PDB file of C-alpha atoms in Angstrom:
ATOM      1  CA  UNK A   1     105.522  40.819  10.277  1.00  0.00           C
ATOM      2  CA  UNK A   2     103.308  44.226   9.951  1.00  0.00           C
ATOM      3  CA  UNK A   3     101.742  45.307   6.706  1.00  0.00           C
ATOM      4  CA  UNK A   4     101.171  49.017   5.938  1.00  0.00           C
ATOM      5  CA  UNK A   5      97.546  49.805   4.239  1.00  0.00           C
ATOM      6  CA  UNK A   6      97.973  52.954   3.760  1.00  0.00           C
ATOM      7  CA  UNK A   7      97.973  56.083   0.516  1.00  0.00           C
ATOM      8  CA  UNK A   8     100.912  54.743  -1.458  1.00  0.00           C
ATOM      9  CA  UNK A   9     103.506  57.489  -1.933  1.00  0.00           C
ATOM     10  CA  UNK A  10     103.495  56.814  -5.651  1.00  0.00           C
ATOM     11  CA  UNK A  11     100.656  57.619  -8.216  1.00  0.00           C
ATOM     12  CA  UNK A  12      99.673  54.958 -10.640  1.00  0.00           C
ATOM     13  CA  UNK A  13     101.419  56.893 -13.501  1.00  0.00           C
ATOM     14  CA  UNK A  14     105.065  56.784 -11.600  1.00  0.00           C
ATOM     15  CA  UNK A  15     104.696  60.301 -10.223  1.00  0.00           C
ATOM     16  CA  UNK A  16     105.449  61.117  -6.901  1.00  0.00           C
ATOM     17  CA  UNK A  17     102.468  61.882  -4.061  1.00  0.00           C
ATOM     18  CA  UNK A  18     103.217  64.639  -1.483  1.00  0.00           C
ATOM     19  CA  UNK A  19     101.306  63.207   1.417  1.00  0.00           C
ATOM     20  CA  UNK A  20      99.497  65.947   3.682  1.00  0.00           C
ATOM     21  CA  UNK A  21      99.688  64.017   6.635  1.00  0.00           C
ATOM     22  CA  UNK A  22     102.088  60.772   8.254  1.00  0.00           C
ATOM     23  CA  UNK A  23     101.093  57.296   8.748  1.00  0.00           C
ATOM     24  CA  UNK A  24      97.994  56.128  11.291  1.00  0.00           C
ATOM     25  CA  UNK A  25      98.407  52.983  13.541  1.00  0.00           C
ATOM     26  CA  UNK A  26      95.218  52.037  12.136  1.00  0.00           C
ATOM     27  CA  UNK A  27      96.441  51.413   8.776  1.00  0.00           C
ATOM     28  CA  UNK A  28      98.834  49.122  10.410  1.00  0.00           C
ATOM     29  CA  UNK A  29      97.384  45.296  10.119  1.00  0.00           C
ATOM     30  CA  UNK A  30      98.895  41.849  10.838  1.00  0.00           C
ATOM     31  CA  UNK A  31      99.137  38.714   8.386  1.00  0.00           C
ATOM     32  CA  UNK A  32      95.841  37.065   7.682  1.00  0.00           C
ATOM     33  CA  UNK A  33      94.793  35.841  11.056  1.00  0.00           C
ATOM     34  CA  UNK A  34      91.960  32.437  10.651  1.00  0.00           C
ATOM     35  CA  UNK A  35      89.767  31.786  13.149  1.00  0.00           C
ATOM     36  CA  UNK A  36      90.154  27.726  13.729  1.00  0.00           C
ATOM     37  CA  UNK A  37      88.847  25.448  16.470  1.00  0.00           C
ATOM     38  CA  UNK A  38      90.462  25.116  19.423  1.00  0.00           C
ATOM     39  CA  UNK A  39      90.936  26.601  22.871  1.00  0.00           C
ATOM     40  CA  UNK A  40      89.692  29.775  23.386  1.00  0.00           C
ATOM     41  CA  UNK A  41      91.820  33.009  22.615  1.00  0.00           C
ATOM     42  CA  UNK A  42      90.622  36.205  21.295  1.00  0.00           C
ATOM     43  CA  UNK A  43      92.038  39.703  20.209  1.00  0.00           C
ATOM     44  CA  UNK A  44      91.698  43.390  20.685  1.00  0.00           C
ATOM     45  CA  UNK A  45      92.424  45.649  17.690  1.00  0.00           C
ATOM     46  CA  UNK A  46      92.086  49.437  17.403  1.00  0.00           C
ATOM     47  CA  UNK A  47      90.600  50.819  14.657  1.00  0.00           C
ATOM     48  CA  UNK A  48      89.436  54.497  13.467  1.00  0.00           C
ATOM     49  CA  UNK A  49      88.299  56.800  15.800  1.00  0.00           C
ATOM     50  CA  UNK A  50      89.135  55.061  19.038  1.00  0.00           C
ATOM     51  CA  UNK A  51      87.240  52.088  18.445  1.00  0.00           C
ATOM     52  CA  UNK A  52      88.272  48.835  18.796  1.00  0.00           C
ATOM     53  CA  UNK A  53      87.723  45.204  16.925  1.00  0.00           C
ATOM     54  CA  UNK A  54      87.223  41.593  18.472  1.00  0.00           C
ATOM     55  CA  UNK A  55      88.779  38.875  16.574  1.00  0.00           C
ATOM     56  CA  UNK A  56      88.628  35.155  17.286  1.00  0.00           C
ATOM     57  CA  UNK A  57      91.450  33.382  16.823  1.00  0.00           C
ATOM     58  CA  UNK A  58      90.378  29.719  17.965  1.00  0.00           C
ATOM     59  CA  UNK A  59      87.140  29.025  19.875  1.00  0.00           C
ATOM     60  CA  UNK A  60      85.518  25.205  20.468  1.00  0.00           C
ATOM     61  CA  UNK A  61      82.130  26.721  21.552  1.00  0.00           C
ATOM     62  CA  UNK A  62      79.405  28.019  19.581  1.00  0.00           C
ATOM     63  CA  UNK A  63      75.587  29.901  20.403  1.00  0.00           C
ATOM     64  CA  UNK A  64      73.317  27.553  18.154  1.00  0.00           C
ATOM     65  CA  UNK A  65      69.704  28.496  17.824  1.00  0.00           C
ATOM     66  CA  UNK A  66      67.325  25.540  17.091  1.00  0.00           C
ATOM     67  CA  UNK A  67      64.128  25.672  15.093  1.00  0.00           C
ATOM     68  CA  UNK A  68      62.179  26.355  17.938  1.00  0.00           C
ATOM     69  CA  UNK A  69      63.479  29.381  19.024  1.00  0.00           C
ATOM     70  CA  UNK A  70      65.718  28.017  21.533  1.00  0.00           C
ATOM     71  CA  UNK A  71      69.218  29.340  21.780  1.00  0.00           C
ATOM     72  CA  UNK A  72      72.088  26.817  23.752  1.00  0.00           C
ATOM     73  CA  UNK A  73      75.880  25.987  23.518  1.00  0.00           C
ATOM     74  CA  UNK A  74      77.242  23.772  21.531  1.00  0.00           C
ATOM     75  CA  UNK A  75      80.877  22.189  21.221  1.00  0.00           C
ATOM     76  CA  UNK A  76      82.560  22.215  17.744  1.00  0.00           C
ATOM     77  CA  UNK A  77      84.985  19.355  16.977  1.00  0.00           C
ATOM     78  CA  UNK A  78      85.447  19.976  13.291  1.00  0.00           C
ATOM     79  CA  UNK A  79      84.751  21.299  10.431  1.00  0.00           C
ATOM     80  CA  UNK A  80      82.419  19.058   7.486  1.00  0.00           C
ATOM     81  CA  UNK A  81      81.809  21.908   4.795  1.00  0.00           C
ATOM     82  CA  UNK A  82      83.070  25.035   4.023  1.00  0.00           C
ATOM     83  CA  UNK A  83      82.283  26.600   0.492  1.00  0.00           C
ATOM     84  CA  UNK A  84      84.601  29.768   0.740  1.00  0.00           C
ATOM     85  CA  UNK A  85      87.543  27.157   0.189  1.00  0.00           C
ATOM     86  CA  UNK A  86      87.854  23.654   0.245  1.00  0.00           C
ATOM     87  CA  UNK A  87      91.284  23.748   2.015  1.00  0.00           C
ATOM     88  CA  UNK A  88      89.333  25.566   5.498  1.00  0.00           C
ATOM     89  CA  UNK A  89      88.057  22.256   5.672  1.00  0.00           C
ATOM     90  CA  UNK A  90      90.988  20.011   6.791  1.00  0.00           C
ATOM     91  CA  UNK A  91      92.889  22.879   8.357  1.00  0.00           C
ATOM     92  CA  UNK A  92      89.550  23.639  10.505  1.00  0.00           C
ATOM     93  CA  UNK A  93      88.947  27.217   9.821  1.00  0.00           C
ATOM     94  CA  UNK A  94      85.877  28.993  10.799  1.00  0.00           C
ATOM     95  CA  UNK A  95      84.289  31.141   8.595  1.00  0.00           C
ATOM     96  CA  UNK A  96      80.562  32.232   7.888  1.00  0.00           C
ATOM     97  CA  UNK A  97      78.903  29.661   5.927  1.00  0.00           C
ATOM     98  CA  UNK A  98      80.919  26.831   7.307  1.00  0.00           C
ATOM     99  CA  UNK A  99      79.538  24.209   8.191  1.00  0.00           C
ATOM    100  CA  UNK A 100      80.389  22.248  11.773  1.00  0.00           C
ATOM    101  CA  UNK A 101      79.720  19.102  13.603  1.00  0.00           C
ATOM    102  CA  UNK A 102      78.692  19.668  17.067  1.00  0.00           C
ATOM    103  CA  UNK A 103      78.087  17.443  20.031  1.00  0.00           C
ATOM    104  CA  UNK A 104      74.097  19.071  19.272  1.00  0.00           C
ATOM    105  CA  UNK A 105      74.227  18.235  15.505  1.00  0.00           C
ATOM    106  CA  UNK A 106      75.421  20.126  12.622  1.00  0.00           C
ATOM    107  CA  UNK A 107      75.660  23.675  12.521  1.00  0.00           C
ATOM    108  CA  UNK A 108      76.234  26.630  10.029  1.00  0.00           C
ATOM    109  CA  UNK A 109      78.069  29.827  10.983  1.00  0.00           C
ATOM    110  CA  UNK A 110      75.948  32.691  10.650  1.00  0.00           C
ATOM    111  CA  UNK A 111      78.211  35.346  12.162  1.00  0.00           C
ATOM    112  CA  UNK A 112      81.784  36.350  10.784  1.00  0.00           C
ATOM    113  CA  UNK A 113      83.983  35.366  13.970  1.00  0.00           C
ATOM    114  CA  UNK A 114      86.870  37.029  12.579  1.00  0.00           C
ATOM    115  CA  UNK A 115      84.919  40.477  12.883  1.00  0.00           C
ATOM    116  CA  UNK A 116      82.294  39.583  15.459  1.00  0.00           C
ATOM    117  CA  UNK A 117      84.120  38.345  17.924  1.00  0.00           C
ATOM    118  CA  UNK A 118      81.717  35.614  18.647  1.00  0.00           C
ATOM    119  CA  UNK A 119      80.317  32.469  17.341  1.00  0.00           C
ATOM    120  CA  UNK A 120      76.817  31.721  16.769  1.00  0.00           C
ATOM    121  CA  UNK A 121      75.073  29.427  14.030  1.00  0.00           C
ATOM    122  CA  UNK A 122      71.943  27.349  13.100  1.00  0.00           C
ATOM    123  CA  UNK A 123      71.209  24.011  13.602  1.00  0.00           C
ATOM    124  CA  UNK A 124      70.547  22.075  10.617  1.00  0.00           C
TER     125      UNK A 124
END
């Protein structure tokens, strides 16, 4: 169900506030969408000013920077550690700072998949 994140019609005191404008389509959002490990899927959202925002809904590939400066693609299998929320580990939710297991080794995610639209990480 859609959620509206605009200015309320009520003040904190309970009085009415008369809006000088109508609702904007950029103030509408959906339920929280997490980036998961799975088949690659992205969604494009419209933001204020005609800009767009790309969100990763699911992906199984990430760009990995190694210690010698090389960047390679790796296939993710599961989440090993996530300090944001311990429940994200068993649900395989990708966030910034999560440690994932890949075919190249363990990788810490450095990008924000829900905001950047890509998954980048560094090899541990």
